[in-house]
Coordinates of C-alpha atoms and ligand atoms in Angstrom, one line a residue:
X205 CA -4.0 -16.9 0.1
X206 CA -3.0 -16.5 3.7
X207 CA 0.6 -17.7 4.6
X208 CA 1.2 -20.2 7.4
X209 CA 2.7 -18.4 10.4
X210 CA 5.7 -19.5 12.5
X211 CA 4.5 -20.2 16.1
X212 CA 6.3 -17.2 17.8
X213 CA 4.3 -14.9 15.4
X214 CA 1.0 -15.9 16.8
X215 CA 1.4 -14.4 20.3
X216 CA 3.0 -11.3 18.8
X217 CA 0.1 -10.8 16.5
X218 CA -2.4 -11.5 19.3
X219 CA -0.8 -8.8 21.4
X220 CA -1.7 -6.3 18.6
X221 CA -5.0 -7.8 17.5
X222 CA -6.6 -4.3 18.1
X223 CA -5.2 -3.2 14.7
X224 CA -6.0 -6.5 12.8
X225 CA -9.8 -6.8 12.2
X226 CA -10.7 -10.4 12.5
X227 CA -13.1 -10.4 9.6
X228 CA -12.1 -7.4 7.5
X229 CA -14.7 -8.5 4.8
X230 CA -17.5 -7.3 7.1
X231 CA -16.4 -3.7 6.6
X232 CA -16.6 -4.0 2.7
X233 CA -18.5 -0.9 1.6
X234 CA -18.8 0.6 5.1
X235 CA -15.3 1.3 6.3
X236 CA -16.0 5.0 7.0
X237 CA -19.4 4.2 8.5
X238 CA -17.7 1.9 10.9
X239 CA -15.0 4.5 11.7
X240 CA -17.0 7.8 11.5
X241 CA -14.4 9.9 13.0
X242 CA -12.4 9.7 9.8
X243 CA -13.5 11.1 6.4
X244 CA -11.0 9.6 4.0
X245 CA -10.3 6.0 3.3
X246 CA -6.7 5.2 2.2
X247 CA -5.2 1.9 1.2
X248 CA -1.6 0.9 1.3
X249 CA -0.7 -2.3 -0.7
X250 CA 2.4 -4.3 0.5
X251 CA 3.2 -2.1 3.5
X252 CA 6.1 -4.3 4.7
X253 CA 7.3 -3.3 8.2
X254 CA 5.0 -0.3 8.2
X255 CA 7.3 2.7 8.8
X256 CA 5.4 4.7 6.1
X257 CA 2.0 3.4 7.4
X258 CA 2.7 4.7 11.0
X259 CA 3.9 8.1 10.0
X260 CA 1.1 8.6 7.4
X261 CA -1.5 7.7 9.9
X262 CA 0.0 9.9 12.6
X263 CA 0.2 13.0 10.2
X264 CA -3.3 12.5 8.7
X265 CA -5.7 11.9 11.5
X266 CA -8.7 12.7 9.1
X267 CA -7.9 9.5 7.2
X268 CA -8.3 5.8 8.0
X269 CA -5.4 4.0 6.5
X270 CA -5.8 0.3 5.9
X271 CA -2.6 -1.5 5.0
X272 CA -2.5 -4.9 3.5
X273 CA 0.6 -7.2 3.6
X274 CA 1.0 -10.8 2.7
X275 CA 4.2 -11.7 4.7
X276 CA 3.3 -12.1 8.3
X277 CA 6.9 -11.6 9.5
X278 CA 6.8 -8.1 8.1
X279 CA 3.2 -7.5 9.0
X280 CA 3.7 -8.3 12.7
X281 CA 6.4 -5.5 12.8
X282 CA 4.1 -3.0 11.2
X283 CA 1.3 -3.9 13.7
X284 CA 3.7 -3.6 16.7
X285 CA 4.8 -0.1 15.5
X286 CA 1.1 1.0 15.2
X287 CA 0.3 -0.4 18.7
X288 CA 3.5 1.1 20.3
X289 CA 2.3 4.5 19.0
X290 CA -1.3 3.9 20.0
X291 CA -2.5 5.0 16.5
X292 CA -6.3 4.6 16.2
X293 CA -6.5 5.3 12.4
X294 CA -4.3 2.6 11.2
X295 CA -5.6 -1.0 10.5
X296 CA -3.9 -4.0 8.9
X297 CA -5.1 -6.8 6.7
X298 CA -3.1 -10.1 6.7
X299 CA -3.5 -11.2 3.1
X300 CA -2.8 -10.9 -0.6
X301 CA -3.8 -7.9 -2.7
X302 CA -5.6 -10.1 -5.1
X303 CA -8.3 -10.3 -2.4
X304 CA -8.9 -6.5 -2.3
X305 CA -12.3 -6.6 -4.3
X306 CA -13.7 -8.6 -1.3
X307 CA -12.5 -6.1 1.2
X308 CA -13.5 -2.8 -0.4
X309 CA -16.5 -1.8 -2.5
X310 CA -16.4 -0.1 -5.9
X311 CA -15.5 3.6 -5.5
X312 CA -15.0 3.3 -1.7
X313 CA -11.3 4.2 -1.5
X314 CA -9.9 7.8 -1.8
X315 CA -6.1 7.1 -2.3
X316 CA -3.9 4.1 -2.8
X317 CA -0.2 3.8 -1.9
X318 CA 2.1 1.3 -3.6
X319 CA 5.6 1.6 -2.2
X320 CA 8.7 -0.2 -3.5
X321 CA 6.8 -3.2 -4.6
X322 CA 8.8 -6.3 -5.7
X323 CA 10.0 -5.7 -9.3
X324 CA 9.5 -9.4 -10.5
X325 CA 12.2 -8.9 -13.1
X326 CA 11.4 -11.9 -15.3
X327 CA 8.7 -11.3 -17.8
X328 CA 6.9 -14.5 -16.9
X329 CA 6.3 -13.0 -13.5
X330 CA 5.0 -9.7 -14.7
X331 CA 1.5 -10.4 -13.5
X332 CA 2.7 -10.4 -9.9
X333 CA 3.9 -6.8 -10.1
X334 CA 1.6 -4.7 -8.1
X335 CA 1.3 -2.3 -11.1
X336 CA 0.3 -5.1 -13.5
X337 CA -2.8 -4.5 -15.6
X338 CA -4.9 -6.9 -13.4
X339 CA -3.9 -5.0 -10.3
X340 CA -4.5 -1.5 -11.9
X341 CA -8.0 -2.8 -12.9
X342 CA -8.7 -3.6 -9.2
X343 CA -7.4 -0.3 -8.0
X344 CA -9.4 1.5 -10.7
X345 CA -12.6 -0.1 -9.5
X346 CA -12.0 0.6 -5.8
X347 CA -11.1 4.3 -6.2
X348 CA -13.8 6.9 -6.2
X349 CA -13.8 9.2 -9.3
X350 CA -10.8 11.5 -9.0
X351 CA -9.1 9.0 -6.5
X352 CA -5.4 8.7 -6.9
X353 CA -2.6 6.1 -6.8
X354 CA 0.7 7.1 -5.4
X355 CA 3.6 4.9 -6.5
X356 CA 7.2 5.0 -5.5
X357 CA 10.1 2.8 -6.4
X358 CA 13.9 2.8 -6.8
X359 CA 13.7 0.4 -9.8
X360 CA 13.8 2.3 -13.0
X361 CA 12.7 -0.6 -15.3
X362 CA 9.7 -1.2 -12.9
X363 CA 8.9 2.5 -13.0
X364 CA 9.0 2.6 -16.9
X365 CA 6.8 -0.6 -17.0
X366 CA 4.3 1.0 -14.6
X367 CA 4.1 4.2 -16.7
X368 CA 3.5 2.2 -19.9
X369 CA 0.9 0.0 -18.1
X370 CA -1.0 3.0 -16.5
X371 CA -1.2 4.7 -19.9
X372 CA -2.5 1.5 -21.6
X373 CA -5.0 1.0 -18.8
X374 CA -6.5 4.5 -19.1
X375 CA -4.8 6.3 -16.2
X376 CA -3.4 9.9 -16.4
X377 CA -0.2 10.6 -14.7
X378 CA -0.6 13.9 -12.9
X379 CA 2.9 14.1 -11.1
X380 CA 6.1 12.4 -12.0
X381 CA 9.6 12.6 -10.8
X382 CA 12.7 10.4 -11.1
X383 CA 14.5 12.0 -8.2
X384 CA 12.0 12.7 -5.4
X385 CA 14.4 13.6 -2.7
X386 CA 16.8 15.6 -5.0
X387 CA 16.5 18.7 -2.6
X388 CA 16.2 16.8 0.7
X389 CA 13.6 14.4 2.1
X390 CA 10.4 15.4 0.2
X391 CA 7.7 13.3 1.9
X392 CA 7.2 10.4 4.3
X393 CA 9.6 7.7 3.5
X394 CA 9.1 3.9 3.8
X395 CA 11.6 1.4 5.3
X396 CA 13.0 0.5 1.9
X397 CA 13.1 4.1 0.9
X398 CA 15.0 5.2 3.9
X399 CA 17.7 2.6 3.1
X400 CA 17.9 3.6 -0.6
X401 CA 18.0 7.3 0.2
X402 CA 20.8 6.8 2.6
X403 CA 22.7 4.9 -0.2
X404 CA 22.2 7.9 -2.6
X405 CA 19.7 5.9 -4.9
X406 CA 17.3 8.2 -6.6
X407 CA 13.6 7.5 -5.9
X408 CA 11.1 7.5 -8.7
X409 CA 7.5 8.6 -7.9
X410 CA 4.2 9.2 -9.6
X411 CA 0.6 10.1 -8.9
X412 CA -2.0 8.8 -11.3
X413 CA -5.8 8.9 -11.6
X414 CA -8.2 7.1 -13.9
X415 CA -9.3 9.1 -17.0
X416 CA -13.0 9.8 -16.9
X417 CA -14.9 7.2 -18.8
X418 CA -16.8 8.7 -21.8
Ligands
SAM733 C1 10.0 -4.7 -1.3 S1 8.8 -4.7 0.0 C2 8.4 -3.0 0.3 C3 7.8 -2.9 1.7 C4 7.4 -1.4 2.0 N1 6.4 -0.9 1.1 C5 8.6 -0.4 2.0 O1 8.6 0.3 1.0 O2 9.3 -0.5 2.8 C6 7.3 -5.1 -0.9 C7 6.3 -5.6 0.0 O3 5.0 -5.9 -0.7 C8 4.4 -7.1 -0.3 N2 3.6 -7.7 -1.3 C9 4.0 -8.0 -2.5 N3 3.0 -8.5 -3.3 C10 2.0 -8.4 -2.4 C11 0.6 -8.8 -2.6 N4 0.2 -9.3 -3.8 N5 -0.3 -8.6 -1.6 C12 0.2 -8.1 -0.5 N6 1.4 -7.7 -0.2 C13 2.3 -7.9 -1.2 C14 5.6 -8.0 0.0 O4 5.3 -9.1 0.9 C15 6.6 -7.0 0.7 O5 6.5 -6.9 2.1

């Protein structure tokens, strides 16, 4: 579902329409064919204001990074960042991650980033967590064999829930830490991560891939 935009957002988004494909569904199954100068397709789910997106794209010119975000007020800031830096390997989708299967074909994606997603503390809202079984099934179908999820959060209950859900859904966790930046900034940080890190909050992170089907 697309959210209604406040009027002042429309001109801001129009100014950066270069990074927001009008009909992203048309690229389903042929993202890398349409952007042949890139050889990896990466997806970021819930990019927020896009600090991580911009730096990741800048440091990985071989990859096309597509970031999806459902809140236009955050998305527009991420788009403005990408345009200000003139990044040509970063694109955005204005929408909800439940729509990913219409945007990417099975096995098309090399890597998925899920950073500091909302914890949805109440059990009744667990299906909205971006690491719920339904979302993991979507990611599992979009990733190529051996493709990975990178997940980071400050929220320990969400991290524990995600570990349990990954295990139950047939994923192998290949890297895990509960204090990613213990010895100084270890990797590209998101907007939320920067704030938590400055407050001294430990960051949990994991990498996971689907176990081979037998
Ligand atoms: C807590 S913020 C973190 C933003 C950013 N990843 C960061 O670390 O700074 C979580 C973001 O995920 C987005 N989000 C949550 N569920 C989503 C969904 N189903 N589809 C797309 N975006 C979603 C929210 O709108 C929000 O911007």
